Short mmCIF file of C-alpha atoms in Angstrom, two decimals:
data_model
loop_
_atom_site.label_atom_id
_atom_site.label_comp_id
_atom_site.label_asym_id
_atom_site.label_seq_id
_atom_site.Cartn_x
_atom_site.Cartn_y
_atom_site.Cartn_z
CA MET A 540 13.74 -101.88 -107.96
CA THR A 541 13.58 -103.88 -104.82
CA LYS A 542 10.41 -105.08 -103.23
CA LEU A 543 10.87 -102.65 -100.26
CA SER A 544 11.13 -99.67 -102.60
CA SER A 545 7.99 -100.66 -104.41
CA ILE A 546 6.12 -100.62 -101.09
CA MET A 547 7.62 -97.43 -99.47
CA ILE A 548 7.49 -95.02 -102.39
CA PRO A 549 3.71 -95.19 -102.94
CA GLY A 550 3.14 -94.96 -99.15
CA LEU A 551 5.28 -91.86 -98.75
CA GLY A 552 3.52 -90.25 -101.66
CA GLY A 553 0.12 -90.82 -100.07
CA VAL A 554 1.26 -89.35 -96.73
CA THR A 555 2.64 -86.29 -98.49
CA ALA A 556 -0.63 -85.74 -100.32
CA ILE A 557 -2.63 -86.02 -97.09
CA CYS A 558 -0.36 -83.57 -95.24
CA GLY A 559 -0.55 -81.07 -98.07
CA LEU A 560 -4.33 -81.28 -98.09
CA ALA A 561 -4.46 -80.82 -94.29
CA TYR A 562 -2.38 -77.67 -94.57
CA ALA A 563 -4.18 -76.22 -97.55
CA LEU A 564 -7.71 -76.47 -96.15
CA PRO A 565 -7.14 -74.36 -92.94
CA THR A 566 -5.14 -71.84 -94.91
CA MET A 567 -7.97 -71.38 -97.35
CA GLN A 568 -10.50 -71.00 -94.48
CA TYR A 569 -8.30 -68.42 -92.66
CA GLN A 570 -7.89 -66.36 -95.80
CA ALA A 571 -11.66 -66.42 -96.29
CA GLN A 572 -12.19 -65.16 -92.71
CA ILE A 573 -9.70 -62.33 -93.26
CA ALA A 574 -11.51 -61.27 -96.38
CA ALA A 575 -14.87 -61.33 -94.59
CA ASN A 576 -13.50 -59.28 -91.68
CA ASN A 577 -12.06 -56.72 -94.06
CA GLU A 578 -15.41 -56.39 -95.80
CA ARG A 579 -17.21 -55.95 -92.43
CA ILE A 580 -14.73 -53.30 -91.23
CA ALA A 581 -15.09 -51.39 -94.47
CA ALA A 582 -18.88 -51.51 -94.20
CA GLN A 583 -18.76 -50.23 -90.61
CA ALA A 584 -16.48 -47.37 -91.59
CA ILE A 585 -18.84 -46.37 -94.38
CA ALA A 586 -21.86 -46.54 -92.04
CA GLN A 587 -20.10 -44.50 -89.37
CA ALA A 588 -19.12 -41.84 -91.88
CA GLU A 589 -22.69 -41.64 -93.14
CA ALA A 590 -24.01 -41.38 -89.53
CA THR A 591 -21.57 -38.59 -88.72
CA GLU A 592 -22.65 -36.66 -91.79
CA ALA A 593 -26.32 -37.17 -90.84
CA GLU A 594 -25.73 -35.97 -87.27
CA ALA A 595 -23.90 -32.90 -88.50
CA ALA A 596 -26.73 -32.11 -90.88
CA ALA A 597 -29.32 -32.60 -88.12
CA ALA A 598 -27.37 -30.36 -85.75
CA ALA A 599 -27.17 -27.66 -88.38
CA LEU A 600 -30.91 -27.90 -89.00
CA SER A 601 -31.62 -27.79 -85.25
CA LEU A 602 -29.48 -24.69 -84.81
CA ASP A 603 -31.23 -23.01 -87.72
CA ALA A 604 -34.60 -23.94 -86.22
CA ILE A 605 -33.64 -22.49 -82.84
CA LYS A 606 -32.50 -19.27 -84.45
CA VAL A 607 -35.72 -19.00 -86.44
CA ALA A 608 -37.81 -19.79 -83.36
CA ALA A 609 -35.91 -17.28 -81.26
CA GLU A 610 -36.43 -14.57 -83.84
CA ALA A 611 -40.08 -15.48 -84.26
CA GLY A 612 -40.63 -15.70 -80.51
CA ALA A 613 -39.04 -12.33 -79.91
CA PHE A 614 -41.17 -10.82 -82.66
CA VAL A 615 -44.46 -12.39 -81.55
CA SER A 616 -43.99 -11.93 -77.79
CA GLY A 617 -42.77 -8.39 -78.09
CA ALA A 618 -39.59 -9.25 -76.20
CA PRO A 619 -36.82 -6.67 -76.34
CA ALA A 620 -34.14 -7.02 -78.96
CA PRO A 621 -30.91 -8.71 -77.88
CA GLN A 622 -28.65 -6.36 -76.00
CA THR A 623 -25.57 -5.21 -77.80
CA ALA A 624 -23.67 -4.57 -74.57
CA GLY A 625 -21.99 -7.33 -72.60
CA PHE A 626 -19.78 -10.18 -73.68
CA GLY A 627 -21.79 -11.29 -76.71
CA LEU A 628 -22.54 -14.71 -75.22
CA GLY A 629 -25.76 -16.68 -75.22
CA ARG A 630 -29.22 -15.72 -76.42
CA ASP A 631 -32.61 -14.82 -75.04
CA ALA A 632 -34.44 -17.77 -73.47
CA LEU A 633 -37.39 -19.10 -75.43
CA PRO A 634 -40.85 -19.04 -73.82
CA VAL A 635 -40.91 -22.83 -73.73
CA GLU A 636 -37.58 -22.85 -71.93
CA ILE A 637 -38.77 -20.33 -69.36
CA ALA A 638 -41.97 -22.30 -68.78
CA ALA A 639 -39.94 -25.41 -67.96
CA TRP A 640 -38.36 -23.61 -64.99
CA ASP A 641 -41.24 -21.33 -64.02
CA ILE A 642 -43.04 -23.77 -61.68
CA ASP A 643 -43.25 -21.78 -58.44
CA VAL A 644 -46.56 -21.41 -56.63
CA ARG A 645 -47.13 -18.20 -54.69
CA PRO A 646 -49.34 -17.30 -51.70
CA ASP A 647 -51.81 -15.47 -53.94
CA GLY A 648 -52.30 -18.62 -56.04
CA ALA A 649 -50.15 -17.53 -58.96
CA GLY A 650 -48.64 -20.54 -60.68
CA LEU A 651 -51.09 -23.00 -59.14
CA PRO A 652 -51.88 -25.78 -61.66
CA ALA A 653 -55.26 -27.37 -62.18
CA GLY A 654 -55.83 -30.54 -60.20
CA SER A 655 -57.22 -32.04 -57.00
CA GLY A 656 -56.50 -34.66 -54.38
CA ASP A 657 -58.23 -35.96 -51.24
CA VAL A 658 -56.90 -36.99 -47.83
CA TRP A 659 -57.24 -40.75 -48.36
CA THR A 660 -55.40 -40.71 -51.68
CA GLY A 661 -52.78 -38.48 -50.12
CA GLU A 662 -52.23 -40.96 -47.31
CA GLU A 663 -51.57 -43.77 -49.80
CA VAL A 664 -49.12 -41.71 -51.83
CA PHE A 665 -47.43 -40.34 -48.70
CA VAL A 666 -46.91 -43.79 -47.16
CA GLU A 667 -45.48 -45.07 -50.44
CA LYS A 668 -43.19 -42.19 -51.33
CA CYS A 669 -42.63 -40.03 -48.23
CA ALA A 670 -43.04 -42.07 -45.04
CA MET A 671 -39.60 -43.69 -45.21
CA CYS A 672 -38.17 -40.31 -44.15
CA HIS A 673 -41.06 -38.41 -42.57
CA GLY A 674 -42.93 -41.28 -40.90
CA ASP A 675 -46.47 -42.43 -41.64
CA PHE A 676 -48.00 -39.47 -39.80
CA GLY A 677 -45.35 -36.81 -40.35
CA GLU A 678 -43.62 -37.57 -37.04
CA ALA A 679 -40.26 -38.02 -38.84
CA VAL A 680 -37.81 -40.91 -38.90
CA GLY A 681 -34.47 -40.27 -37.26
CA ARG A 682 -33.33 -36.72 -37.93
CA TRP A 683 -35.52 -36.13 -41.00
CA PRO A 684 -37.85 -33.10 -40.71
CA VAL A 685 -41.01 -33.33 -38.61
CA LEU A 686 -44.08 -32.29 -40.61
CA ALA A 687 -46.89 -32.50 -38.05
CA GLY A 688 -47.51 -31.36 -34.47
CA GLY A 689 -45.52 -28.76 -32.59
CA HIS A 690 -48.54 -26.62 -31.72
CA ASN A 691 -47.86 -23.89 -29.13
CA THR A 692 -44.11 -24.62 -29.04
CA LEU A 693 -42.74 -21.59 -30.88
CA SER A 694 -42.03 -19.76 -27.62
CA ASP A 695 -40.27 -22.79 -26.12
CA GLU A 696 -36.52 -23.15 -25.88
CA ASP A 697 -36.66 -25.88 -28.54
CA PRO A 698 -39.64 -25.05 -30.81
CA VAL A 699 -41.01 -27.64 -33.23
CA LYS A 700 -41.57 -25.85 -36.52
CA THR A 701 -44.03 -27.78 -38.68
CA ILE A 702 -46.67 -27.06 -41.29
CA GLY A 703 -49.29 -26.73 -38.57
CA SER A 704 -47.25 -24.78 -36.03
CA TYR A 705 -44.99 -22.47 -38.03
CA TRP A 706 -45.43 -22.34 -41.82
CA PRO A 707 -47.36 -19.26 -42.96
CA TYR A 708 -48.84 -20.25 -46.33
CA LEU A 709 -50.16 -23.45 -47.86
CA SER A 710 -48.54 -22.47 -51.16
CA THR A 711 -45.16 -23.06 -49.50
CA VAL A 712 -46.17 -26.67 -48.80
CA TYR A 713 -47.37 -27.32 -52.35
CA ASP A 714 -44.43 -25.55 -53.99
CA TYR A 715 -41.80 -27.39 -51.93
CA ILE A 716 -43.33 -30.82 -52.54
CA ASN A 717 -43.81 -30.14 -56.23
CA ARG A 718 -40.33 -28.73 -56.71
CA ALA A 719 -38.09 -30.91 -54.52
CA MET A 720 -39.87 -34.04 -53.30
CA PRO A 721 -39.58 -36.98 -52.97
CA PHE A 722 -35.94 -36.78 -51.98
CA GLY A 723 -33.85 -38.13 -54.85
CA MET A 724 -36.85 -38.18 -57.22
CA ALA A 725 -37.74 -34.50 -57.42
CA GLN A 726 -40.60 -33.44 -59.73
CA SER A 727 -41.72 -37.03 -60.27
CA LEU A 728 -45.19 -36.47 -58.75
CA THR A 729 -48.25 -35.54 -60.74
CA ASN A 730 -50.24 -32.42 -59.91
CA ASP A 731 -53.03 -34.53 -58.40
CA GLU A 732 -50.54 -36.43 -56.22
CA VAL A 733 -49.11 -33.16 -54.91
CA TYR A 734 -52.62 -31.91 -54.09
CA ALA A 735 -53.39 -35.21 -52.34
CA ILE A 736 -50.19 -35.19 -50.25
CA THR A 737 -50.83 -31.57 -49.28
CA ALA A 738 -54.37 -32.46 -48.19
CA TYR A 739 -53.04 -35.36 -46.10
CA LEU A 740 -50.48 -33.10 -44.39
CA LEU A 741 -53.28 -30.69 -43.50
CA TYR A 742 -55.18 -33.62 -42.01
CA VAL A 743 -52.32 -34.91 -39.81
CA ASN A 744 -51.91 -31.35 -38.52
CA ASP A 745 -55.60 -31.34 -37.46
CA LEU A 746 -56.46 -28.58 -39.91
CA VAL A 747 -59.02 -30.44 -42.06
CA ASP A 748 -61.31 -33.47 -41.75
CA ASP A 749 -60.64 -36.86 -43.33
CA ASP A 750 -63.16 -36.23 -46.13
CA PHE A 751 -61.41 -33.06 -47.30
CA GLU A 752 -60.40 -32.67 -50.94
CA LEU A 753 -57.93 -29.97 -51.96
CA SER A 754 -58.00 -28.45 -55.43
CA ASN A 755 -56.99 -25.31 -57.25
CA ASP A 756 -60.54 -24.03 -56.67
CA ASN A 757 -60.47 -24.08 -52.85
CA PHE A 758 -56.72 -23.79 -52.32
CA LEU A 759 -56.75 -20.13 -51.25
CA GLU A 760 -59.51 -20.81 -48.72
CA VAL A 761 -57.11 -22.77 -46.50
CA ARG A 762 -55.31 -20.60 -43.96
CA LEU A 763 -52.51 -21.89 -41.76
CA PRO A 764 -52.64 -20.98 -38.04
CA ASN A 765 -49.36 -19.06 -37.91
CA GLU A 766 -50.02 -16.80 -40.90
CA PRO A 767 -50.94 -13.76 -38.75
CA ASN A 768 -47.52 -13.87 -37.08
CA PHE A 769 -45.76 -13.18 -40.38
CA TYR A 770 -45.71 -9.66 -41.76
CA MET A 771 -44.07 -7.78 -44.57
CA ASP A 772 -40.54 -6.58 -43.92
CA ASP A 773 -40.97 -2.95 -42.92
CA ARG A 774 -37.37 -2.20 -41.99
CA ALA A 775 -36.95 0.00 -45.05
CA THR A 776 -39.41 2.49 -43.55
CA THR A 777 -39.03 1.89 -39.80
CA GLU A 778 -35.33 1.25 -39.25
CA TYR A 779 -33.36 2.28 -42.31
CA PRO A 780 -34.06 6.02 -41.98
CA ILE A 781 -32.72 5.92 -38.41
CA PHE A 782 -29.36 4.53 -39.44
CA ALA A 783 -29.08 6.06 -42.91
CA GLY A 784 -28.43 9.63 -41.85
CA ASP A 785 -25.14 11.42 -42.06
CA VAL A 786 -22.66 10.24 -39.45
CA CYS A 787 -21.64 12.93 -36.99
CA MET A 788 -17.88 13.27 -36.71
CA THR A 789 -17.37 16.41 -34.57
CA ASP A 790 -19.28 18.11 -31.73
CA CYS A 791 -21.79 15.28 -31.70
CA LYS A 792 -22.61 15.04 -28.00
CA ASP A 793 -24.30 17.61 -25.81
CA SER A 794 -22.19 19.01 -23.02
CA VAL A 795 -22.29 17.06 -19.78
CA THR A 796 -23.10 18.82 -16.53
CA ILE A 797 -21.39 17.24 -13.54
CA THR A 798 -23.93 17.22 -10.73
CA MET A 799 -21.80 15.48 -8.13
CA ARG A 800 -18.51 13.65 -7.89
CA ALA A 801 -18.45 10.11 -6.62
CA THR A 802 -16.11 11.03 -3.79
CA VAL A 803 -18.47 13.77 -2.67
CA LEU A 804 -21.39 11.35 -2.73
CA ASP A 805 -19.19 9.13 -0.56
CA VAL A 806 -19.99 6.05 -2.65
CA THR A 807 -16.38 5.55 -3.74
CA PRO A 808 -14.21 4.12 -0.93
CA ASP A 809 -11.16 6.16 -0.04
CA ASP A 810 -8.06 4.16 -0.93
CA GLY A 811 -5.68 6.83 0.32
CA SER A 812 -4.68 7.96 -3.16
CA GLU A 813 -5.05 11.41 -4.60
CA GLY A 814 -8.64 12.33 -5.32
CA GLY A 815 -10.07 10.43 -2.36
CA GLU A 816 -11.17 11.96 0.91
CA GLU A 817 -9.01 15.04 0.41
CA ALA A 818 -10.70 15.79 -2.90
CA ALA A 819 -14.07 15.45 -1.22
CA GLU A 820 -13.05 17.97 1.42
CA GLU A 821 -11.78 20.39 -1.22
CA GLU A 822 -15.05 20.34 -3.18
CA PRO A 823 -16.86 23.65 -2.50
CA ALA A 824 -20.13 23.22 -0.66
CA GLU A 825 -21.93 25.59 -3.00
CA THR A 826 -21.24 23.17 -5.89
CA GLU A 827 -23.26 20.50 -4.14
CA GLU A 828 -26.21 22.78 -3.61
CA ALA A 829 -26.09 24.18 -7.15
CA SER A 830 -26.12 20.70 -8.63
CA VAL A 831 -29.27 19.64 -6.82
CA GLU A 832 -31.46 22.71 -7.02
CA PRO A 833 -31.78 22.89 -10.85
CA VAL A 834 -32.77 19.25 -10.93
CA LYS A 835 -35.35 19.75 -8.22
CA GLU A 836 -36.81 22.83 -9.88
CA HIS A 837 -37.04 21.70 -13.49
CA ASP A 838 -37.40 17.91 -13.64
CA PRO A 839 -40.69 16.37 -12.41
CA GLU A 840 -38.92 13.05 -12.02
CA TYR A 841 -37.07 14.46 -9.02
CA ALA A 842 -40.12 15.88 -7.27
CA PHE A 843 -39.49 13.38 -4.46
CA LEU A 844 -36.72 15.69 -3.25
CA ASN A 845 -39.43 18.00 -1.91
CA ILE A 846 -40.59 15.35 0.57
CA GLN A 847 -39.64 16.28 4.12
CA GLY A 848 -38.81 13.22 6.19
CA ASP A 849 -39.20 12.60 9.92
CA PRO A 850 -35.79 11.90 11.54
CA ALA A 851 -37.41 9.85 14.31
CA TYR A 852 -39.11 7.60 11.76
CA GLY A 853 -35.81 7.39 9.92
CA GLU A 854 -34.05 6.20 13.06
CA TYR A 855 -36.72 3.50 13.39
CA LEU A 856 -36.07 2.35 9.80
CA SER A 857 -32.28 2.53 9.97
CA GLY A 858 -31.71 -0.91 11.48
CA ASP A 859 -31.15 -2.57 8.09
CA CYS A 860 -28.81 0.25 7.07
CA THR A 861 -26.61 0.39 10.17
CA SER A 862 -25.89 -3.33 9.97
CA CYS A 863 -23.38 -2.38 7.26
CA HIS A 864 -23.08 1.41 7.48
CA GLN A 865 -22.05 1.58 11.13
CA LEU A 866 -22.92 4.65 13.15
CA SER A 867 -19.30 4.96 14.17
CA GLY A 868 -18.39 5.54 10.52
CA SER A 869 -15.52 3.09 10.82
CA ALA A 870 -16.75 0.29 8.48
CA SER A 871 -14.04 -0.64 5.97
CA ASN A 872 -14.79 0.17 2.30
CA ILE A 873 -18.39 1.09 3.15
CA PRO A 874 -19.53 4.73 2.87
CA SER A 875 -20.17 6.49 6.16
CA ILE A 876 -23.67 7.76 6.85
CA LEU A 877 -22.65 10.29 9.47
CA GLY A 878 -23.86 13.73 8.48
CA TRP A 879 -24.75 12.59 4.97
CA PRO A 880 -26.49 15.51 3.16
CA ARG A 881 -30.18 14.80 2.86
CA GLU A 882 -30.59 15.49 -0.86
CA THR A 883 -27.39 13.65 -1.76
CA PHE A 884 -28.64 10.54 0.01
CA MET A 885 -32.06 10.76 -1.62
CA LEU A 886 -30.53 11.10 -5.10
CA ALA A 887 -28.30 8.10 -4.51
CA MET A 888 -31.20 5.93 -3.30
CA HIS A 889 -33.29 7.08 -6.26
CA ASP A 890 -30.58 5.96 -8.69
CA PHE A 891 -30.38 2.56 -7.00
CA LYS A 892 -34.16 2.29 -7.07
CA ILE A 893 -34.42 2.83 -10.83
CA GLY A 894 -31.34 0.75 -11.65
CA MET A 895 -29.14 3.63 -12.72
CA ARG A 896 -26.50 2.43 -10.28
CA GLU A 897 -25.53 -1.19 -9.91
CA ASN A 898 -25.12 -2.67 -6.45
CA GLN A 899 -27.16 -5.75 -5.69
CA ALA A 900 -27.59 -5.05 -1.98
CA MET A 901 -28.44 -1.37 -2.42
CA GLU A 902 -30.77 -2.02 -5.37
CA MET A 903 -32.68 -4.55 -3.27
CA MET A 904 -32.82 -2.20 -0.29
CA ALA A 905 -33.96 0.80 -2.35
CA SER A 906 -36.64 -1.22 -4.13
CA ARG A 907 -38.25 -2.03 -0.76
CA LEU A 908 -38.41 1.59 0.41
CA SER A 909 -40.93 4.24 -0.54
CA TYR A 910 -39.77 7.79 -1.18
CA GLU A 911 -41.35 8.84 2.15
CA GLU A 912 -39.19 6.24 3.91
CA ILE A 913 -36.11 7.33 1.96
CA ALA A 914 -36.80 10.94 3.00
CA ALA A 915 -37.09 9.87 6.66
CA LEU A 916 -33.77 8.01 6.50
CA ALA A 917 -32.15 11.00 4.79
CA ALA A 918 -33.35 13.34 7.54
CA TYR A 919 -32.03 10.98 10.22
CA PHE A 920 -28.60 10.43 8.63
CA GLU A 921 -28.15 14.17 8.06
CA SER A 922 -28.72 14.75 11.77
CA LEU A 923 -25.96 12.38 12.84
CA GLU A 924 -22.60 13.79 13.88
#
């Protein structure tokens, strides 16, 4: 063996041993980690299985308890037995479940919880939990609801409906706050806080003094100003019977008696077509007289027809009339007053006077004249030829 061999062989052997050791140690550590992970995974699986079994057992016990409680509650409370009709879904609500939802407060005080709150405490709670939307004094921020003011504005074009100006009952204030406020945190207030906020809102509406304390004992003593303007819905007795009767389908309207045709009254301009002036000439004179006399004899409303007018006084009054109704009878599209029958004219003016006929100029003219003056004009116009 040469000298070089004696040096290299031991050196290579040492390097090989070191490399083998370096490889073996990490491998052993990795295998140990794998074993530990496997043990941890197995333990977790066992724990999860046990938890699932426990949850299933608890759910079964809870369902049994609910069934027992439902049966016991129905028996103790005297509630009716479950209905057999329907879809067979659900169950009767338990008293405790109903109580969780039954939180309304009514105008007669039903549902009002025990508690109290004063104006000063209410101001603190309101500023902290309500003012960011409604303002410190209920004046509102932006387009959030106004809670105070608005007195005597309900008849305005833009009324301000607030607790002090519009709301009928204080129970509405308490119930709304308790049920739905603050916005986004509904039903987070205590009973005393709701009483205090309600007292503060009464104060900013000038309904109580600053030392006022509201409680379930004096709650019904507070009356809001607009309460008298609310009343029970009486349409079932006042309106419904009117519209609930049998609908008439045949022979529903009384016969109509034609007292005078428009062309005869000379209030419809003659356009030259059939039914104009010629029709007026063809109308028998006795029809005109027959149509007026029954009215005059039987209806007190037409007693003015008995007034006998003075033609001379009528001529004196006729200036406003003849500015349109020319004495020549030649005004275009305006009825002629020449020889107008007295009673026909008086009936026409009466209809304008009471608004039965629509003509702005004639309604204004008739409203200014008394029936004595109308009779005088009628006598004058009848005398014209």
